């Protein structure tokens, strides 16, 4: 595995801990070599030491995504027993010549190479081009041409382009050097167990499918709310904004999982084609169906976005975005999908909330029908991973009265918590050549097409009302208005599946 950007944050905080977890569970190949490439002045020993030091910082940190009890030295050795480091400039041919010489000498890894581009997006095209120019993407195929005798694969991080034109240009650059089966466009949301589980929930159970359509579902809300701000990433965020950062990639992946048709099989192309169908059926969002926001100062001296490091004092970059989407197909015609994401919100919650159409009420004429809460199915992606169903029951007592209650499944109640930072499955899948959880070129291009008009409008028209939501709140009032147009409202972000009146009597367990 060759990591470009070996001294960077992603490598230290996520990739190496994920590789360590794979080594712990015995999922790293027996013959494994880890090769770092970076401009930083390091060598194999000092690079390995810096990674070890980083691992030590995760020991006992309950809140850390990479929490471990100790760095197990035998596991560490399995991971870093063969470590190489090549120092150089990513734009320099000589670097790739050195890399080629290094790889040529590696005999026990069977010629398989995974190139991981943990670098800024401006390097994606150039690095892939250089790898190709150095002849490092060549695969030897077996005699009938069905399986490479050794493989070469490249993982490309996000952002994959910043609009439809740049995504197309990047795809064509990359596809000049490597073939689609060698390219793994990663979206770390697909590494989350709860996201992968959506397909299991839908397609391994007979009870949901008959409800999963425009006859039964009123609308779908997808929320990815964060309590963190932009932290040290002001420079990146200023030119990116909340929409580009989260919606056409992470949030659309959640949308595809909910909206896709059942695939004919679970092979990569069957699954990805069904997701691509969803993206193709998405109507390009009209600017009036989108809302942007920027956080201002919050209580207790919390700084507003414009006061953050590397952010312009009059910045027009959005830290919140909400959109209403329409899917033009038989299953979803007329069912709006509302997506929202924001920084410095009241609570960290990533959730898909499916609201069912109301009951016709007739037998409950004497109850206050106007306040009958709807049925919701909640797919709780993080942090309280689980699934909850909210429905009505009769409140105990002599009169017929209704109460909303919940049935809840929590992952933690059923499965032991394994150390998992979310990249393990994805890296393992690259090593085994399974592209199911990775984006195909057509998928990326379609997703940018869907948000293209909003991006154009927002870059042409500076917002006049920024900041328009306080840090620690639920976002701008305009986002509420987006749903209110048709008499709907967002589930409160602070709620996370606990809405509806509290049960009057505790159930006997
Ligand atoms: C990243 C975005 O891709 O995803 C960040 O660039 C965001 O801004 C992050 O915070 C969210 O990921 P997660 O897994 O923490 O929900």
XYZ file of C-alpha atoms and ligand atoms in Angstrom:
525
model
C 0.000 0.000 0.000
C 1.472 3.277 -1.099
C 0.084 6.310 0.692
C 0.531 9.679 -0.995
C 0.256 12.318 1.718
C 1.949 10.005 4.226
C 2.686 12.771 6.716
C -0.799 14.252 6.548
C -3.678 14.258 8.940
C -5.860 11.712 7.172
C -3.054 9.156 7.158
C -2.302 9.593 10.828
C -5.782 9.969 12.226
C -7.740 7.551 10.076
C -5.828 5.381 7.607
C -3.154 4.010 9.883
C -5.546 3.343 12.800
C -7.862 1.573 10.331
C -4.966 -0.515 9.022
C -4.028 -1.285 12.608
C -7.572 -2.544 13.249
C -7.381 -4.678 10.109
C -4.089 -6.110 11.366
C -5.738 -6.841 14.742
C -8.530 -8.823 13.137
C -6.147 -10.672 10.825
C -7.472 -9.029 7.670
C -4.200 -7.640 6.384
C -2.498 -9.869 3.835
C 0.367 -11.897 5.228
C 2.868 -10.134 3.007
C 2.180 -6.474 3.439
C 4.354 -3.445 2.852
C 3.450 0.106 3.788
C 5.123 2.811 1.737
C 4.737 6.491 2.481
C 5.178 9.240 -0.090
C 5.333 12.856 1.004
C 7.278 16.073 0.712
C 7.999 16.029 4.458
C 11.609 15.388 5.335
C 11.274 11.916 6.873
C 12.628 8.442 6.304
C 11.099 5.019 6.870
C 12.121 4.937 10.545
C 11.078 8.457 11.464
C 7.800 8.097 9.571
C 7.006 4.831 11.338
C 7.905 6.416 14.701
C 5.615 9.373 14.045
C 2.753 7.000 13.242
C 3.416 4.997 16.410
C 3.380 8.193 18.469
C 0.043 9.110 16.942
C -1.354 5.674 17.776
C -0.253 6.128 21.387
C -2.347 9.279 21.626
C -5.476 7.174 20.976
C -4.873 4.871 23.942
C -7.704 5.066 26.441
C -9.384 8.004 24.713
C -13.025 7.042 25.029
C -14.211 9.883 22.800
C -11.707 9.212 20.035
C -12.877 7.344 16.955
C -9.650 5.333 17.091
C -9.834 4.420 20.791
C -7.594 1.485 21.748
C -6.485 0.110 25.111
C -2.822 -0.144 24.154
C -0.718 -0.288 21.022
C -0.200 -4.013 20.668
C 3.396 -4.331 19.499
C 2.888 -7.653 17.698
C 0.037 -6.127 15.700
C 2.057 -3.004 15.048
C 4.870 -5.157 13.720
C 2.475 -6.979 11.414
C 1.418 -3.612 10.034
C 4.768 -1.864 9.839
C 7.187 -4.813 9.573
C 7.985 -3.611 6.089
C 7.832 0.158 5.903
C 9.276 2.350 3.193
C 9.286 6.087 2.707
C 9.910 8.070 -0.444
C 10.406 11.765 -0.048
C 9.688 14.103 -2.901
C 7.501 16.528 -4.784
C 4.269 15.016 -6.127
C 4.719 16.893 -9.406
C 8.224 15.600 -10.018
C 8.818 12.682 -12.438
C 11.849 11.629 -10.402
C 9.623 10.753 -7.442
C 7.717 8.202 -9.490
C 10.922 6.775 -10.892
C 12.105 6.179 -7.311
C 8.747 4.651 -6.450
C 8.925 2.359 -9.458
C 12.386 1.159 -8.471
C 11.148 0.526 -4.949
C 8.107 -1.432 -6.134
C 10.153 -3.441 -8.640
C 12.287 -4.697 -5.780
C 9.290 -5.783 -3.707
C 8.894 -9.419 -4.565
C 6.834 -11.003 -1.789
C 3.741 -8.810 -2.289
C 2.997 -10.489 -5.610
C 3.048 -7.243 -7.584
C -0.239 -5.986 -6.110
C -0.228 -2.282 -5.312
C -2.880 -0.111 -3.715
C -2.165 3.590 -4.262
C -4.005 5.755 -1.743
C -4.297 9.454 -2.554
C -4.561 11.063 0.884
C -3.670 14.425 -0.638
C -5.402 17.679 -1.535
C -7.768 17.371 -4.490
C -5.568 19.533 -6.725
C -3.128 16.609 -6.773
C -5.597 13.885 -7.815
C -5.196 14.391 -11.569
C -1.428 15.011 -11.537
C -0.580 12.075 -9.245
C -2.692 9.594 -11.199
C -1.169 10.893 -14.434
C 2.337 10.446 -13.048
C 1.583 6.948 -11.779
C 0.290 6.094 -15.243
C 3.270 7.684 -16.996
C 5.644 5.656 -14.849
C 3.848 2.510 -16.030
C 2.680 1.627 -12.536
C -0.940 0.873 -13.413
C -0.063 -2.135 -15.557
C -1.820 -5.334 -14.541
C -0.910 -8.804 -15.781
C -3.974 -10.717 -16.831
C -4.336 -14.446 -16.729
C -4.570 -16.325 -19.987
C -8.324 -16.062 -20.444
C -8.226 -12.398 -19.443
C -10.698 -12.713 -16.576
C -8.481 -12.064 -13.561
C -5.358 -9.993 -13.138
C -2.382 -12.018 -11.939
C -1.456 -8.937 -10.048
C -3.550 -5.862 -9.546
C -2.987 -2.124 -9.356
C -5.702 0.032 -7.760
C -6.015 3.660 -6.789
C -8.153 5.208 -4.056
C -9.238 8.787 -4.564
C -10.565 10.821 -1.672
C -13.140 13.571 -1.867
C -13.793 16.186 -3.119
C -14.042 14.572 -6.546
C -14.385 17.770 -8.571
C -16.193 20.883 -7.413
C -18.936 20.893 -10.057
C -20.097 18.787 -12.994
C -17.529 20.133 -15.461
C -14.552 19.640 -13.146
C -15.739 16.145 -12.135
C -15.991 15.201 -15.819
C -12.552 16.639 -16.508
C -11.052 14.746 -13.559
C -12.717 11.513 -14.655
C -11.354 11.841 -18.137
C -7.827 12.597 -16.863
C -7.893 9.597 -14.577
C -9.489 7.278 -17.106
C -6.703 8.069 -19.560
C -4.275 6.370 -17.150
C -6.289 3.713 -15.337
C -9.357 1.641 -16.046
C -12.622 2.020 -14.158
C -12.123 -1.307 -12.356
C -8.890 0.089 -10.891
C -10.422 3.309 -9.577
C -11.954 3.487 -6.099
C -13.639 6.860 -5.474
C -14.132 6.760 -1.759
C -16.941 8.239 0.316
C -16.282 7.504 3.959
C -20.019 7.544 4.802
C -20.256 4.191 3.031
C -17.798 2.784 5.556
C -20.344 3.312 8.324
C -22.073 0.111 9.437
C -25.381 1.924 9.822
C -25.242 3.102 6.217
C -24.421 -0.348 4.870
C -27.236 -1.713 6.994
C -29.861 0.259 5.075
C -29.656 -2.249 2.235
C -29.937 -5.140 4.688
C -32.950 -3.552 6.354
C -34.694 -2.990 3.062
C -33.788 -6.090 1.124
C -33.340 -8.775 3.779
C -36.780 -8.161 5.311
C -40.078 -8.738 3.604
C -42.078 -6.313 5.720
C -40.686 -2.972 4.598
C -40.767 -3.198 0.822
C -44.582 -2.978 0.452
C -44.500 0.296 2.414
C -41.486 1.760 0.656
C -43.122 3.902 -2.005
C -45.219 6.940 -2.847
C -48.452 5.214 -1.784
C -47.337 4.969 1.818
C -44.579 7.524 2.355
C -45.336 11.216 2.742
C -41.774 12.492 2.644
C -38.215 11.733 3.717
C -35.883 13.943 5.741
C -32.156 13.367 5.803
C -30.163 15.293 8.376
C -26.405 15.466 8.837
C -26.009 17.963 11.655
C -22.707 18.617 13.360
C -21.863 20.498 16.524
C -18.312 21.211 15.377
C -17.482 24.314 13.373
C -14.830 24.525 10.674
C -12.033 24.196 13.229
C -8.650 24.495 11.477
C -10.075 24.001 7.973
C -11.080 27.592 7.240
C -9.017 27.778 4.057
C -10.565 24.620 2.609
C -14.049 25.476 3.793
C -14.083 29.021 2.428
C -13.942 27.718 -1.135
C -16.043 24.619 -0.444
C -19.041 25.466 1.742
C -21.548 23.127 3.340
C -23.327 22.143 0.125
C -20.235 20.915 -1.726
C -18.703 19.469 1.417
C -21.614 17.213 2.349
C -24.643 17.084 0.044
C -23.739 15.659 -3.389
C -21.468 13.120 -1.724
C -22.241 11.918 1.814
C -25.905 12.891 2.041
C -26.644 11.688 -1.498
C -25.179 8.305 -0.543
C -27.755 8.061 2.233
C -30.447 9.140 -0.184
C -29.416 6.482 -2.719
C -29.552 3.749 -0.091
C -33.106 4.725 0.812
C -34.374 5.375 -2.691
C -32.708 2.698 -4.839
C -34.558 -0.210 -6.418
C -33.584 -3.692 -5.254
C -30.455 -4.710 -7.153
C -30.461 -7.930 -9.158
C -27.510 -9.135 -7.073
C -25.016 -7.735 -4.623
C -22.160 -7.452 -7.061
C -20.644 -4.013 -7.447
C -22.154 -3.097 -10.772
C -25.658 -4.284 -9.928
C -25.728 -2.181 -6.753
C -24.058 0.836 -8.294
C -26.305 0.804 -11.315
C -29.391 0.961 -9.091
C -27.870 3.906 -7.206
C -26.933 5.597 -10.462
C -30.584 5.213 -11.535
C -31.619 7.241 -8.482
C -29.139 9.998 -9.247
C -30.254 10.070 -12.870
C -33.898 10.361 -11.807
C -33.173 13.297 -9.481
C -34.454 16.545 -10.859
C -31.852 19.318 -11.026
C -32.644 21.387 -7.938
C -34.132 24.806 -8.622
C -32.514 27.570 -6.552
C -35.865 28.300 -4.836
C -35.781 24.758 -3.448
C -32.517 25.393 -1.612
C -31.615 27.387 1.482
C -28.197 28.436 2.718
C -27.072 29.613 6.112
C -24.010 30.702 8.006
C -23.507 30.448 11.741
C -23.036 33.576 13.749
C -21.757 33.818 17.298
C -23.443 31.600 19.860
C -23.912 31.607 23.609
C -20.892 31.514 25.954
C -18.638 33.469 23.625
C -18.695 30.899 20.771
C -17.260 32.614 17.688
C -19.245 33.022 14.496
C -17.957 31.612 11.203
C -16.638 34.975 10.061
C -14.429 35.140 13.144
C -12.835 31.725 12.498
C -9.197 31.383 11.416
C -8.612 31.785 7.647
C -12.161 32.999 7.058
C -12.944 36.383 5.444
C -14.688 38.812 7.828
C -17.428 39.291 5.211
C -17.451 35.683 4.006
C -20.438 34.565 1.947
C -19.626 30.855 2.369
C -22.489 28.761 3.693
C -22.038 26.519 6.732
C -25.591 25.203 6.406
C -27.509 23.971 3.389
C -30.962 22.495 2.946
C -32.512 21.298 -0.299
C -35.770 19.812 -1.455
C -35.348 17.062 -4.025
C -37.741 15.351 -6.371
C -37.117 11.881 -7.777
C -38.822 11.345 -11.098
C -39.554 7.652 -11.083
C -42.455 5.315 -10.403
C -41.554 4.648 -6.783
C -41.012 8.214 -5.648
C -42.934 10.614 -7.903
C -44.533 13.232 -5.651
C -42.576 12.277 -2.513
C -40.270 15.134 -1.545
C -36.864 14.362 -0.050
C -35.570 17.109 2.249
C -31.839 17.137 2.941
C -30.014 19.377 5.380
C -26.543 19.679 6.783
C -24.897 22.226 8.985
C -22.027 23.030 11.281
C -22.420 24.346 14.833
C -25.924 22.970 15.155
C -27.635 22.187 18.430
C -26.800 18.519 18.321
C -24.688 16.024 16.380
C -27.061 13.738 14.579
C -27.067 11.973 11.239
C -30.440 10.465 10.622
C -32.860 9.444 7.905
C -36.446 10.056 8.949
C -39.168 8.483 6.842
C -42.602 9.904 7.455
C -45.570 7.783 6.547
C -48.877 9.087 5.304
C -51.433 9.628 8.054
C -54.136 7.175 8.964
C -57.588 8.209 7.730
C -58.592 8.817 11.415
C -62.238 7.816 11.048
C -62.460 5.637 14.166
C -60.848 8.314 16.303
C -63.271 11.131 15.716
C -63.378 12.112 19.352
C -59.649 12.510 19.646
C -57.773 15.608 18.720
C -57.000 14.497 15.182
C -55.113 17.637 14.326
C -52.428 16.694 16.801
C -52.138 13.045 15.824
C -48.416 12.551 15.319
C -47.461 10.738 12.124
C -45.662 7.410 11.970
C -41.945 7.780 11.522
C -39.278 5.241 10.737
C -35.923 6.573 11.865
C -32.643 5.221 10.590
C -30.161 6.589 13.084
C -26.787 6.676 11.408
C -24.815 8.318 14.220
C -24.091 8.837 17.043
C -26.862 6.728 18.662
C -26.778 4.010 16.034
C -30.071 2.231 15.659
C -33.503 2.085 14.094
C -36.691 3.361 15.674
C -40.322 3.193 14.713
C -42.807 5.665 16.094
C -46.475 4.743 16.084
C -49.724 5.328 17.910
C -51.193 3.224 20.711
C -54.185 3.616 22.979
C -53.273 5.437 26.136
C -54.361 3.205 29.045
C -57.550 4.459 30.650
C -61.292 4.454 30.302
C -61.407 6.902 27.377
C -60.087 6.280 23.904
C -57.046 8.441 23.640
C -53.891 7.950 21.613
C -50.234 8.236 22.492
C -47.144 8.097 20.272
C -44.670 5.451 21.364
C -41.448 4.101 19.966
C -39.914 0.733 19.296
C -36.190 1.107 19.201
C -33.308 -1.110 18.160
C -29.869 -0.031 19.313
C -26.748 -1.580 17.839
C -25.044 -1.408 21.220
C -27.723 -3.607 22.800
C -27.163 -6.405 20.312
C -23.589 -6.340 19.127
C -20.263 -5.892 20.906
C -18.579 -2.642 19.980
C -15.455 -3.337 17.943
C -12.792 -0.688 17.442
C -13.833 0.760 14.117
C -13.086 4.095 12.609
C -15.030 3.489 9.417
C -12.199 3.049 6.910
C -11.541 -0.638 7.668
C -14.234 -2.098 5.431
C -13.392 0.324 2.648
C -9.665 -0.444 2.650
C -10.388 -4.158 2.887
C -12.759 -3.889 -0.072
C -10.072 -2.189 -2.156
C -7.645 -4.982 -1.322
C -10.195 -7.596 -2.365
C -11.263 -5.620 -5.443
C -14.880 -5.061 -4.375
C -16.132 -1.737 -5.762
C -19.678 -1.944 -4.346
C -19.120 0.813 -1.798
C -17.271 3.121 -4.168
C -18.523 5.693 -6.623
C -18.502 5.024 -10.333
C -17.658 7.870 -12.716
C -21.259 8.302 -13.915
C -22.549 8.522 -10.315
C -20.237 11.372 -9.390
C -21.054 13.328 -12.521
C -24.814 12.977 -12.003
C -24.666 14.153 -8.386
C -22.883 17.346 -9.412
C -25.465 17.876 -12.145
C -28.260 17.785 -9.548
C -26.789 20.624 -7.464
C -25.309 22.575 -10.402
C -27.941 25.319 -10.606
C -27.768 26.052 -6.890
C -23.990 26.289 -6.996
C -24.233 28.730 -9.897
C -26.856 30.887 -8.201
C -25.062 30.947 -4.867
C -21.734 31.928 -6.364
C -23.377 34.670 -8.446
C -25.474 36.168 -5.654
C -23.805 37.118 -2.405
C -26.060 36.411 0.564
C -27.343 39.560 2.190
C -28.452 38.050 5.488
C -25.361 36.177 6.718
C -24.899 35.186 9.484
C -28.456 33.930 9.703
C -28.370 31.311 12.442
C -26.777 31.306 15.849
C -24.171 28.724 16.784
C -25.867 25.943 18.690
C -29.260 26.463 17.043
C -31.203 24.363 14.529
C -30.280 26.424 11.469
C -31.848 29.383 9.669
C -35.563 30.174 9.726
C -35.638 29.971 5.899
C -35.017 26.232 6.183
C -38.210 25.900 8.213
C -40.029 27.913 5.575
C -38.833 25.466 2.893
C -40.874 22.686 4.504
C -43.694 24.899 5.702
C -44.586 25.675 2.058
C -46.470 22.388 1.963
C -47.383 22.200 5.629
C -44.458 20.087 6.777
C -41.777 20.691 9.384
C -38.329 19.385 10.255
C -37.935 16.944 13.055
C -36.094 18.841 15.786
C -32.369 17.986 15.552
C -32.192 17.870 19.326
C -34.777 15.147 19.310
C -32.973 12.227 17.695
C -35.826 9.787 17.721
C -37.320 10.755 21.015
C -40.167 12.859 19.717
C -43.774 12.378 20.583
C -45.214 12.531 24.035
C -43.356 10.468 26.590
C -45.193 7.229 27.358
C -47.485 7.675 30.354
C -46.835 4.261 31.756
C -43.472 2.596 31.585
C -43.773 -0.717 29.752
C -43.092 -3.777 31.893
C -39.795 -5.184 30.636
C -16.127 15.283 5.747
C -16.370 16.765 5.665
O -16.099 14.721 4.466
O -17.166 14.687 6.522
C -16.402 17.365 7.062
O -15.342 17.372 4.905
C -17.429 16.653 7.916
O -16.660 18.757 7.016
C -17.240 15.150 7.859
O -17.278 17.112 9.249
C -18.382 14.436 8.533
O -18.080 13.091 8.663
P -18.530 12.259 9.946
O -18.127 10.862 9.643
O -17.813 12.872 11.112
O -20.006 12.450 10.065
